[in-house]
Structure formats: C-alpha cells, structure tokens
Short mmCIF file of C-alpha atoms and ligand atoms in Angstrom, two decimals:
data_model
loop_
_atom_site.label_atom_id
_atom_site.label_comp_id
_atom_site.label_asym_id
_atom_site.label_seq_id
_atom_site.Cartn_x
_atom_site.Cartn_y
_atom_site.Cartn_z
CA UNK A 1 -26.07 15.80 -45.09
CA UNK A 2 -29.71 14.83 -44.64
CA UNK A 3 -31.28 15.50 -47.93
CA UNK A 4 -35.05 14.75 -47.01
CA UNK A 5 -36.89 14.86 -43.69
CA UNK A 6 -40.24 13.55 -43.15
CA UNK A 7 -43.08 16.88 -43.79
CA UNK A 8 -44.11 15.99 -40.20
CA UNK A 9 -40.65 17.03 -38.33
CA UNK A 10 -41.51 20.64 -39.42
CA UNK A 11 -44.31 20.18 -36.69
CA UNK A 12 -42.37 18.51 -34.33
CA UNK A 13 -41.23 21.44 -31.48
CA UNK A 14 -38.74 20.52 -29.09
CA UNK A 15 -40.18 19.87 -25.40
CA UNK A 16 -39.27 22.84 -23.28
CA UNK A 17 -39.45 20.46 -20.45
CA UNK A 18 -36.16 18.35 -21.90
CA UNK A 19 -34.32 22.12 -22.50
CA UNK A 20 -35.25 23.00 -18.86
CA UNK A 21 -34.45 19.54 -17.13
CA UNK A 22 -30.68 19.69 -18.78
CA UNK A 23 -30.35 22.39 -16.48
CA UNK A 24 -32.09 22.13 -13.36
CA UNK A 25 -29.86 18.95 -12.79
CA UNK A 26 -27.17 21.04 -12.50
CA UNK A 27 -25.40 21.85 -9.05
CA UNK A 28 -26.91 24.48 -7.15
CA UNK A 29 -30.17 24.79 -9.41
CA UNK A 30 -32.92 24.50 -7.32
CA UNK A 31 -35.92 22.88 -9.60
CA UNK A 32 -39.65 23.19 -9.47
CA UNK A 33 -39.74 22.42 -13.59
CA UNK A 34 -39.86 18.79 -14.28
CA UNK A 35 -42.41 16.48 -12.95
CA UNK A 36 -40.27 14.51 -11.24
CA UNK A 37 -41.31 12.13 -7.85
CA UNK A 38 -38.92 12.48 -4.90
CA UNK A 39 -35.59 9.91 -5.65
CA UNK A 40 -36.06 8.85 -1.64
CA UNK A 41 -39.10 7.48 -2.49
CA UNK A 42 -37.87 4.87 -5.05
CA UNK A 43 -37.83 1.00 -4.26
CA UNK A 44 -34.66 -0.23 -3.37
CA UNK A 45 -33.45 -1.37 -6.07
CA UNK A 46 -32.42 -4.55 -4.38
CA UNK A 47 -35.80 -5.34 -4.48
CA UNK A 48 -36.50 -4.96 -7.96
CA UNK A 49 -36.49 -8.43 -9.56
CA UNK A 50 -35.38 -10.53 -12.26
CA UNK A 51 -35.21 -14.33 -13.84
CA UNK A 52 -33.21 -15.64 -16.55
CA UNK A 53 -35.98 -15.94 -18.75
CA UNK A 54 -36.46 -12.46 -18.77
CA UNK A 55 -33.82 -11.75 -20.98
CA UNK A 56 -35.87 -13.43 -23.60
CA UNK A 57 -38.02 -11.58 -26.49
CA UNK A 58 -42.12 -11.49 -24.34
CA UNK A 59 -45.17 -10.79 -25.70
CA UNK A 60 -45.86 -7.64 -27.87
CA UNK A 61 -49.46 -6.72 -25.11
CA UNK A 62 -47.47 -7.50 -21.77
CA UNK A 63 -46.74 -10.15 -19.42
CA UNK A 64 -49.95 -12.37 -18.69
CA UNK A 65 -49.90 -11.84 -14.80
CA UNK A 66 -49.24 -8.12 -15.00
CA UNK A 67 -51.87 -7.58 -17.45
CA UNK A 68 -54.52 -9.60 -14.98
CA UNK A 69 -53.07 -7.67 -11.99
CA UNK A 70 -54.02 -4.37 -13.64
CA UNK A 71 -57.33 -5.52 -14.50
CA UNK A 72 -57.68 -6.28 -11.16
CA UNK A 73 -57.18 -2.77 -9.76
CA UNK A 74 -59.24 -1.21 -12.39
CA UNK A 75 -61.82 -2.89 -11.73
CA UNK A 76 -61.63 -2.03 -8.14
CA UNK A 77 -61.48 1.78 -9.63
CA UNK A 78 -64.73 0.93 -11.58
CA UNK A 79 -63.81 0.94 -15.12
CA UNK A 80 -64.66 -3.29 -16.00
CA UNK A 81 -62.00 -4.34 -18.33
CA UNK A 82 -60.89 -8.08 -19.16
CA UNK A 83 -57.09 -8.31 -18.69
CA UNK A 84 -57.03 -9.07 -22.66
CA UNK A 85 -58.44 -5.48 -22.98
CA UNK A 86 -54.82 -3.86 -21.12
CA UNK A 87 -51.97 -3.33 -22.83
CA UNK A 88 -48.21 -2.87 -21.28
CA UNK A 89 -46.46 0.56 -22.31
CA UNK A 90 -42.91 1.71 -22.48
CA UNK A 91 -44.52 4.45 -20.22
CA UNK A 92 -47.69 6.23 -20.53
CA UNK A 93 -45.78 8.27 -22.88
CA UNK A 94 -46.18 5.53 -25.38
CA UNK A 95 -49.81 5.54 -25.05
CA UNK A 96 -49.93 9.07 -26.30
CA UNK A 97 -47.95 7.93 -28.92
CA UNK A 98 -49.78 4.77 -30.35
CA UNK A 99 -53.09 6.85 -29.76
CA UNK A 100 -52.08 9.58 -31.90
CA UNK A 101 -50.86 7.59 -34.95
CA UNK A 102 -54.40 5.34 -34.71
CA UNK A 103 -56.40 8.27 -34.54
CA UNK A 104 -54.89 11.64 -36.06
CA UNK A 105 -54.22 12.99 -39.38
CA UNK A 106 -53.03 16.33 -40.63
CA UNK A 107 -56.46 18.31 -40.14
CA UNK A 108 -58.05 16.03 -37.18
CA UNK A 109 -60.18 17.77 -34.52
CA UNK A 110 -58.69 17.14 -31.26
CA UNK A 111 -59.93 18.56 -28.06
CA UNK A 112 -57.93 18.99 -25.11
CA UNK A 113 -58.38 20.96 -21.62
CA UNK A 114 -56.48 24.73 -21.81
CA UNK A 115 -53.55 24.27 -20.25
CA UNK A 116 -52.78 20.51 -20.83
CA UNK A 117 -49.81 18.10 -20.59
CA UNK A 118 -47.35 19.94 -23.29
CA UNK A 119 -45.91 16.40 -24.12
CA UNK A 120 -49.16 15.37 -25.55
CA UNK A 121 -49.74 18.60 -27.60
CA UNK A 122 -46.00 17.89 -28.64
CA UNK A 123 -47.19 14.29 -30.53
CA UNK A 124 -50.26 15.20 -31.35
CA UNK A 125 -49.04 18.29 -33.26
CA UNK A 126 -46.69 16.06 -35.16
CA UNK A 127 -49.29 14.24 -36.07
CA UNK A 128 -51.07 17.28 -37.56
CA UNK A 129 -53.62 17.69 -34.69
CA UNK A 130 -56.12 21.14 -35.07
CA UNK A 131 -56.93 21.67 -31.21
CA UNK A 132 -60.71 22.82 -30.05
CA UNK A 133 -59.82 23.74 -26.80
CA UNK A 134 -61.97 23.97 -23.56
CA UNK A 135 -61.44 25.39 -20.74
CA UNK A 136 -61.50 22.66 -17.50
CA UNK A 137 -64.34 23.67 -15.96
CA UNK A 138 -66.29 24.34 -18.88
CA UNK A 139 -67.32 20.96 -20.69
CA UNK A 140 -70.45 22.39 -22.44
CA UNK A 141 -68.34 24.97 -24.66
CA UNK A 142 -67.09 21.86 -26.60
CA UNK A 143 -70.92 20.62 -26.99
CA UNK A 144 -71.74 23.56 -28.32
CA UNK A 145 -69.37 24.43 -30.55
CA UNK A 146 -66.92 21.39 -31.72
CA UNK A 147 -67.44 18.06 -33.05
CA UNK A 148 -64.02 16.79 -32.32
CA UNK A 149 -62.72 13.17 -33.05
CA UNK A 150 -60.72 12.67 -30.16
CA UNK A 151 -60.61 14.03 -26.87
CA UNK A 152 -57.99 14.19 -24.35
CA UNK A 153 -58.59 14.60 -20.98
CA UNK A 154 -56.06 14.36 -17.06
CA UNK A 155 -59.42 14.21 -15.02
CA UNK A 156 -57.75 13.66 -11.93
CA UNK A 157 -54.94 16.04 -10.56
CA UNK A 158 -54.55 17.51 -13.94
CA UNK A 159 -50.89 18.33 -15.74
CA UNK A 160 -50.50 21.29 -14.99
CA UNK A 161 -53.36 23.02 -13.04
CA UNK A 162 -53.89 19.83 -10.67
CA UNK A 163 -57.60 20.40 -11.12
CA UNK A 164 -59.83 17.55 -10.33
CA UNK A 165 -63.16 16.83 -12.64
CA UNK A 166 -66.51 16.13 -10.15
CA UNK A 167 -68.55 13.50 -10.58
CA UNK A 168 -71.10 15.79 -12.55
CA UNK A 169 -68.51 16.89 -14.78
CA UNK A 170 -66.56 13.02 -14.81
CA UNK A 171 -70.31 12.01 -16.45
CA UNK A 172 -70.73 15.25 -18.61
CA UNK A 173 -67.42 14.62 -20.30
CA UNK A 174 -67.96 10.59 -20.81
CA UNK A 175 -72.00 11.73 -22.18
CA UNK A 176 -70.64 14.64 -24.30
CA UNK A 177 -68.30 11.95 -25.97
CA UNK A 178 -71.13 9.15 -26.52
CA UNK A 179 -73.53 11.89 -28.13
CA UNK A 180 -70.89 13.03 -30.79
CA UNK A 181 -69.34 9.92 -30.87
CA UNK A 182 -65.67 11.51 -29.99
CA UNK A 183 -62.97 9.01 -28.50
CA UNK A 184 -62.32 9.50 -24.95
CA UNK A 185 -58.39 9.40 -24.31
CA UNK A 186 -58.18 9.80 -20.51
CA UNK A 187 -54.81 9.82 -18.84
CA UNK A 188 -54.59 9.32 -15.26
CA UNK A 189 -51.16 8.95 -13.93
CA UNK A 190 -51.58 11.16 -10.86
CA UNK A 191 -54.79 9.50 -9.48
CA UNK A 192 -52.89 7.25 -6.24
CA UNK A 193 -51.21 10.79 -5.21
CA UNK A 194 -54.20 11.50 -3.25
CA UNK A 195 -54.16 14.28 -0.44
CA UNK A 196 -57.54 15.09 -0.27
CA UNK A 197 -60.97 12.96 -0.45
CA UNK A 198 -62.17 13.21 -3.87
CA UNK A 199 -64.06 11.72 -6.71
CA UNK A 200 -61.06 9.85 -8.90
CA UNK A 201 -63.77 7.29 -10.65
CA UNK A 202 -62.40 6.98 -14.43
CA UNK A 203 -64.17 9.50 -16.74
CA UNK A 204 -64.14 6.06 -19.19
CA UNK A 205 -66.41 4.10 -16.85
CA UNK A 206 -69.27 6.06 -17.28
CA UNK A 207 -69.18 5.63 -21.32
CA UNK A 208 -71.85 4.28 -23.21
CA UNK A 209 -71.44 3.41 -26.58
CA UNK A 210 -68.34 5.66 -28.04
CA UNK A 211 -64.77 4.05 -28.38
CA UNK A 212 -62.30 4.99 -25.02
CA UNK A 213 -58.80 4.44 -24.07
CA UNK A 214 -57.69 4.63 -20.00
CA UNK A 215 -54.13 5.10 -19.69
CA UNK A 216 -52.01 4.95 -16.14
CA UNK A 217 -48.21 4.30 -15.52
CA UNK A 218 -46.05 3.18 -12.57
CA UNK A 219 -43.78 6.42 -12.99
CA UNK A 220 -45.26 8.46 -10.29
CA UNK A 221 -45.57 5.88 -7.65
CA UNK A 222 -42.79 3.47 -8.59
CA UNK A 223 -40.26 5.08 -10.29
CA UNK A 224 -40.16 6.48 -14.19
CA UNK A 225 -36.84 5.09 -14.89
CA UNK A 226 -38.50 1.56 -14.90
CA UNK A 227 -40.60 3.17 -18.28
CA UNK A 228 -43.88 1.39 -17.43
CA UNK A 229 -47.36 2.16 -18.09
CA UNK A 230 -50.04 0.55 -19.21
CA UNK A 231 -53.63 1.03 -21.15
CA UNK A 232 -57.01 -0.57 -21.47
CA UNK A 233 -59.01 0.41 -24.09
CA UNK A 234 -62.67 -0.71 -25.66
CA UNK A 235 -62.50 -3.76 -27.65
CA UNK A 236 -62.53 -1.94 -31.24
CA UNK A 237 -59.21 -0.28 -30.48
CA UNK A 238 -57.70 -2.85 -28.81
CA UNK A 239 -56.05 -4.69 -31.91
CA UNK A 240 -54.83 -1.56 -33.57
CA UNK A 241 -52.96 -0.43 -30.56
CA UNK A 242 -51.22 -3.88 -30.09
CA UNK A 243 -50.02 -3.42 -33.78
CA UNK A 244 -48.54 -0.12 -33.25
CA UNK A 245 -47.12 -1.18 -30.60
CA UNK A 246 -45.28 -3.82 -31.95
CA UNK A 247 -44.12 -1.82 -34.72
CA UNK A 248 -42.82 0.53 -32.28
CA UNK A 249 -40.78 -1.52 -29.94
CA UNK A 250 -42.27 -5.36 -29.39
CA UNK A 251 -43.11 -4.90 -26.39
CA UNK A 252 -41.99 -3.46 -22.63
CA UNK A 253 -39.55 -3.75 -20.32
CA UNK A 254 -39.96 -7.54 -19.34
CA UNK A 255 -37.07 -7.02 -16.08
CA UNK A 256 -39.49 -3.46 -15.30
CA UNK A 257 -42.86 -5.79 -16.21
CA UNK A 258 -41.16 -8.23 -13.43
CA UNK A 259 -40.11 -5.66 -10.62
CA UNK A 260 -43.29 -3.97 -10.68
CA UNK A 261 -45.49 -7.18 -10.89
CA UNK A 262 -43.45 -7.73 -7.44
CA UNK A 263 -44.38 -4.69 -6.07
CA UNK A 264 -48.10 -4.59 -6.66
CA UNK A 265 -48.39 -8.08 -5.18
CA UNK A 266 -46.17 -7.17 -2.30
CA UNK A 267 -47.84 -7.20 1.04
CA UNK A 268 -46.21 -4.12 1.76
CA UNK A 269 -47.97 -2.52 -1.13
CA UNK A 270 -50.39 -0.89 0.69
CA UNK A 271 -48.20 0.76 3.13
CA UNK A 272 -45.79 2.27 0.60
CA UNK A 273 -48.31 4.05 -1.06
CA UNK A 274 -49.48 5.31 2.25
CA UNK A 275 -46.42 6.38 3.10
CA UNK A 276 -46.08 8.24 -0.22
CA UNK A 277 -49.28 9.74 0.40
CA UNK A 278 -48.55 10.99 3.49
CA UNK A 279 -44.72 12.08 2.80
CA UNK A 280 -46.13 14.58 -0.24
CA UNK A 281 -49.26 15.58 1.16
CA UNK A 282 -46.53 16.95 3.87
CA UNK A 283 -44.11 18.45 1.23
CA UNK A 284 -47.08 20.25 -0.38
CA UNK A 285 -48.28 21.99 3.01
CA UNK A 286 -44.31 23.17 3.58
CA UNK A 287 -44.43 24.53 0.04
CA UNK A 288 -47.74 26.14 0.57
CA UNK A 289 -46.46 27.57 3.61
CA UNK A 290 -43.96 28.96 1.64
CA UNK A 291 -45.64 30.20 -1.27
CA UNK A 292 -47.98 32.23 1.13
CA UNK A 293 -44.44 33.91 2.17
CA UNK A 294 -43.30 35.19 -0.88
CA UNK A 295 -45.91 35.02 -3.68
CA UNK A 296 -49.24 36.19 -1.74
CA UNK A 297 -48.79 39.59 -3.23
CA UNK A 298 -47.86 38.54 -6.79
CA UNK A 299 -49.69 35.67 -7.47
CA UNK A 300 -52.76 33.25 -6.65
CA UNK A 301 -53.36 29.60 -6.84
CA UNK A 302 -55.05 26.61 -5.35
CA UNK A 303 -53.90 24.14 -2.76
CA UNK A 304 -53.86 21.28 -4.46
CA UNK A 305 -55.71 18.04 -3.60
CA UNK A 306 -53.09 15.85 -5.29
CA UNK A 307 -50.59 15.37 -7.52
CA UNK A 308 -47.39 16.76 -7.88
CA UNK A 309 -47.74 20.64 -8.91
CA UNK A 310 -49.16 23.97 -8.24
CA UNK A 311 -50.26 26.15 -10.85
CA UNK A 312 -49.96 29.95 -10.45
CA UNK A 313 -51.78 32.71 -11.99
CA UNK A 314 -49.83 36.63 -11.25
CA UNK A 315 -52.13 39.03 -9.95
CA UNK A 316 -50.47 41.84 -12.27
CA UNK A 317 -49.13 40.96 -16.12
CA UNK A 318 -45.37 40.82 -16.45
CA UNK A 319 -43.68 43.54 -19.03
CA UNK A 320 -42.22 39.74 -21.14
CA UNK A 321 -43.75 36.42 -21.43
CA UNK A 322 -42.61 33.89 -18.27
CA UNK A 323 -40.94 31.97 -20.94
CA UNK A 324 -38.59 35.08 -21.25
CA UNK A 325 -38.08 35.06 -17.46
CA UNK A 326 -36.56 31.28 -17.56
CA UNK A 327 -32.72 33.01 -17.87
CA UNK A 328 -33.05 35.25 -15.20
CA UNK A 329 -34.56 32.34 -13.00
CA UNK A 330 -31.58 30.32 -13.61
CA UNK A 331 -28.75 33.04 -13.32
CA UNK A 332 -30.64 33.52 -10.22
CA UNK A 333 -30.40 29.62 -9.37
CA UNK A 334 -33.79 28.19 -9.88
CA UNK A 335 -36.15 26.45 -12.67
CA UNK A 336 -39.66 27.16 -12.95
CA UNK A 337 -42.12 25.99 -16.15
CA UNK A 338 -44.01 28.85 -17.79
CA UNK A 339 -47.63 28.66 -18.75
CA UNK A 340 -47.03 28.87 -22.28
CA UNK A 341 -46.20 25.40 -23.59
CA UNK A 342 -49.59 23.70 -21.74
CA UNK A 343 -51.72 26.05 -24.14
CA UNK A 344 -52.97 24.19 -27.53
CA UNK A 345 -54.05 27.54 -28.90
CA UNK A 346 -50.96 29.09 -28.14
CA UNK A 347 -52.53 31.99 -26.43
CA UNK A 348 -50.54 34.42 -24.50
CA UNK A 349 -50.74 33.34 -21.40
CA UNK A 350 -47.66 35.31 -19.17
CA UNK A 351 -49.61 34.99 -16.55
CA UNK A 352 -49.67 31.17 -15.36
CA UNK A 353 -46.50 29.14 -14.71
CA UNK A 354 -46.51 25.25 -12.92
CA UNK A 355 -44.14 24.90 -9.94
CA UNK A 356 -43.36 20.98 -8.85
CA UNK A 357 -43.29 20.30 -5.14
CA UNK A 358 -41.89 16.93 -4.89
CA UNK A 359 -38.72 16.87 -6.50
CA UNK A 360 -37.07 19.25 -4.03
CA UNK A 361 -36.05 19.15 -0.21
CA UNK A 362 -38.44 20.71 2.16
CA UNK A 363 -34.91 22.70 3.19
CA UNK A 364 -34.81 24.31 -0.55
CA UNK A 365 -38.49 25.68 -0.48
CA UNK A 366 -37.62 28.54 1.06
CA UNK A 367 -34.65 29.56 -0.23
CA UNK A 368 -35.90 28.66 -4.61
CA UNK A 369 -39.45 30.42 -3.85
CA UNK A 370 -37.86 33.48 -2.37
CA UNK A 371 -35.61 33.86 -5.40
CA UNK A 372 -38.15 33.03 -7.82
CA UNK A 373 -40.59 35.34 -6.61
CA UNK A 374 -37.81 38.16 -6.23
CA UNK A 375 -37.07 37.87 -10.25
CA UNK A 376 -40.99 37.34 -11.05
CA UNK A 377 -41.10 41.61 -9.36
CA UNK A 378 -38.40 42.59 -10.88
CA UNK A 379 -40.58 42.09 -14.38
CA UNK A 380 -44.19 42.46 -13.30
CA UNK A 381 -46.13 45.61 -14.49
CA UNK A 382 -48.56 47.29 -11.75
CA UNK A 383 -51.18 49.72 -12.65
C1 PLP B 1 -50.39 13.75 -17.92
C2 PLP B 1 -49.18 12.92 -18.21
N1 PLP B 1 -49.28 11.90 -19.06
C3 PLP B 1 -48.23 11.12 -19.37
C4 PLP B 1 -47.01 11.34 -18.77
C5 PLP B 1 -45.86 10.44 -19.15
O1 PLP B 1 -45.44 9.67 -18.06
P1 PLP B 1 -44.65 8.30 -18.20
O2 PLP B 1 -44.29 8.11 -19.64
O3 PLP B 1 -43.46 8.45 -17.33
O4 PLP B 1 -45.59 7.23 -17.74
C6 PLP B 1 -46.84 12.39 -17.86
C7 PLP B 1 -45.55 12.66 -17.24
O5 PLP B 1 -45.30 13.57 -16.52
C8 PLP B 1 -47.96 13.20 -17.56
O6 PLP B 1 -47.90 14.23 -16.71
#
C-alpha cells in the first residue's frame, strides 16, 4: 500500500476526455468527443523516416535542423524568433506542462478564456492554479479587474468554442499583458486548419516588453501519435524551460524529430496541407448540414472558420447537467463532450457541449447527430 502521495494529486482530476475516448473507440460508438484528426489523413507511414544514429541519446532543446526549420515558418507567421529561442516537445502537451511548473504555485493568478482546453486547467490545477477567468470576447474584464501572472490564451480556432481573436483583440491581449506585466502563454495548434480567411498573426508578436511563450505541435496536421510539438519563447524563459525539460524526459522523439523534419521540407508539403484544408473544410459543411437537420430547434452555434469542433449552446436548459447525459448518449451509441470540464470556474454550464467533426465519416453524421439530438429532447426543459 501507498503510504504517502504527493499534497498535489488531491488536485489532480482525471481528464474526462481519457474516460470518454476508452469508449468511443469501441465498435459501433459513433464519436464527436475527442479531438482527434481524420486517420486517412496520416502520412504513410512508409514515408516516415529514420537513420541509425537516431537511436542514439539527441539533444535535450531538439534536433538543430528542426529547430531552424520552425524558426523559419514562424517567422513567416510574424513572431521573429532565433532557432536557439524554439524548443522540441513531446507534444504541445508538454509545453503546458514545463510552463506550469516554471510559473505556478499553489495560490498563482492564472487567467484563461471561459471555456478553455480542459487539459490545461487539468495541469495547471495540479499545480495549484486560482483561475481569473474572461470571457473570449471580453479582454478588458481582465484589465479591470485581475492582475494575473500568467495568461493562457488558443487565439486561433479556440479549444472548444473555435473562436478566432481579431486583430484588435490579438493586440489588446499582447498590450493588456505588457501593461501588467502577465506572461503570455499562447497555444496555437489549430492555426494551419484554416477554412475561412482570417487574422491567425501570433498574439506573441505584438508583445512589447513582458515575458511570452508560443507553443504549436505537428498533431493536428501530421499525426499525434508522432508526440511532437514545439515552443519558442522570449529569451528569459528560454533556459528554464530547457531544464525542465530535461528533467522531464531529455528530450523528443529523435525518429518523430526525423519524419517530420522530412515532411516540412517535402516538396509536397504544400499540397498536403491543402488537401487537408480542403478535405475538412468539406467535412465541416456535411456536418453543418446536418446539425441544421436535427439540432436547429434545440440548439445554436457558429460555423466555424477552422479547426476541428463546433461548440453548441441549447436554446432551452436541460432538467441534468450534459455531463449526466454522457450514459444515455452512449447506450444510445454516440460520444459527445459536455461543456463542463472547459470551465475554470466550474460554473454550471448544462448548456454548451463541443462536438468534433473530423474524426468521423461523412456517412456517420447523420445517423450520431440524429441520435444525439433525440437523447439531448428527451432531457431538455421548455417553458
Ligand atoms: C489547445 C490544445 N493545446 C494542446 C493540445 C495538446 O496537443 P498535442 O500534445 O497532441 O500536441 C491540444 C490537443 O487537443 C489542444 O487542443
């Protein structure tokens, strides 16, 4: 028997998104939980690359080419970074991670958009985060009120609500952090799933003085099993993060670090993403379609300009929280994610839930929405 556990596990709340995934990969589940890119899309794995060297300990901040590559494209996204200033991550997962033990104690302030990505409110709570939350499209309720040492921000194609920042707001966020001197943690993994033209300029470019980590990953547009990411951060943070880093696992994948080096460089590069582009931007029009067939009377939402998610508000309140509704969902043969989990302040929020549009065949839509929405009237409350 165990006979003492850290104080910190008592904060540590399993993911609902692990609970949920066990069983919308069962057969005849249809899933719109997980965020989880379509399998057809993945290289072939013939393709993916490796050398005998490989095998062989690498550096703790990433392999030298990789690292350069990535500075490359970010500077072509505007945020000027040195490839010294990127680090390689076991996913962007890790950055969340390493971030959290550099910056939070028990008691730190710690803002973050309401709803946000639960997995970050998951590490940062174990770290002993107290959350000033702000609601997307309302920066200046954080100037007003908070003075928060870190904030965390999914400016483009946001986890869950797909919401994309403007310009105005993409420099209101990066000024509000250089006048109370709050580190800006932006994580953009979504931001080359592009439907629609829009603004996607990282919030971190426009900062003037105050410390800033960018994070990205290959997950979305490669394939997450590879567990790559990456971050560039101002100079000051820099040497911390390569420490807990290397106290965490050395360093990356080097035969991932290789196959996705290949890919970038690939003259095909281009096209795949393209392709990618178009074959979602597709996927999310069919579920659209469908959504407007059986959820026009229950609920209301956004199309959304990229990404992989719509976000869903119900026009009446249910008689039990959408959490509660999970069961019946999956007797019935489909996974949804509730609101819930992506609020910090843990406010009841029945009335939102995130459905994923990529992970499924076009010829399950139909069929997963139509039950979903048939067990979401079975518990909703009209007036
Ligand atoms: C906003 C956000 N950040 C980070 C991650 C972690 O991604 P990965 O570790 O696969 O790079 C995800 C995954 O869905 C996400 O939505």
């Amino acid at each position: 028997m165990i006979r003492t556990l850290s104080s910190r596990i008592e904060r540590l709340k399993a993911s609902p998104i692990r609970d949920i995934l066990s069983v919308a990969g069962q057969p005849g589940i249809i899933s719109f939980a997980g965020g989880l890119p379509e399998g057809s899309t993945f290289p072939d794995v013939g393709r993916l690359t490796a050398v005998q060297s490989d095998l062989q300990y690498g550096p703790t901040e990433g392999e030298p080419r990789l690292r350069s590559c990535i500075s490359e494209q970010l500077y072509q996204r505007g945020l000027h970074v040195e490839p010294s200033q990127v680090l390689v991550l076991s996913g962007s997962q890790q950055g969340i991670d390493l971030v959290a033990k550099l910056l939070i104690d028990v008691g730190t302030s710690v803002a973050v958009e309401s709803p946000t990505y639960l997995a970050a409110l998951q590490v940062f709570s174990l770290f002993g985060a107290c959350y000033q939350s702000y609601q997307i499209d309302d920066i200046a309720s954080i100037a007003d009120t908070a003075n928060p040492a870190l904030l965390y921000s999914i400016p483009t194609f946001q986890n869950p609500s797909s919401y994309v920042y403007t310009t105005e707001q993409r420099m209101a966020l990066a000024q509000l952090c250089d006048y109370k001197n709050t580190v800006l943690f932006e994580d953009d993994p979504y931001r080359d799933l592009a439907y629609e033209p829009c603004d996607r300029t990282p919030v971190c470019s426009f900062v003037k003085h105050t410390s800033w980590v960018y994070q990205s990953s290959f997950s979305k547009t490669i394939a997450p099993g590879l567990r790559l990411g990456y971050l560039a951060c101002s100079k000051d943070l820099l040497p911390h993060l390569v420490k807990l880093k290397q106290a965490a696992d050395l360093h990356s994948c080097r035969l991932s670090q290789r196959s996705v080096l290949r890919l970038l460089n690939d003259d095909t590069a281009g096209h795949r993403l393209n392709h990618l582009q178009v074959n979602y931007k597709m996927k999310r029009d069919a579920f659209n379609a469908s959504l407007l067939r059986h959820f026009a009377d229950i609920a209301t939402w956004q199309v959304p300009a990229g990404g992989l998610f719509f976000w869903l508000t119900l026009r009446h309140p249910l008689s039990v929280p959408t959490t509660a509704l999970l069961k019946p969902a999956i007797d019935a043969g489909v996974t949804f994610m509730p609101g819930e989990p992506f609020f910090a302040d843990g406010r009841p929020c029945a009335s939102c839930f995130r459905l994923n549009f990529s992970h499924t065949q076009h010829t399950d839509f139909d069929r997963g929405l139509a039950l979903l929405a048939a067990v979401f009237k079975q518990y909703t409350t009209k007036y």
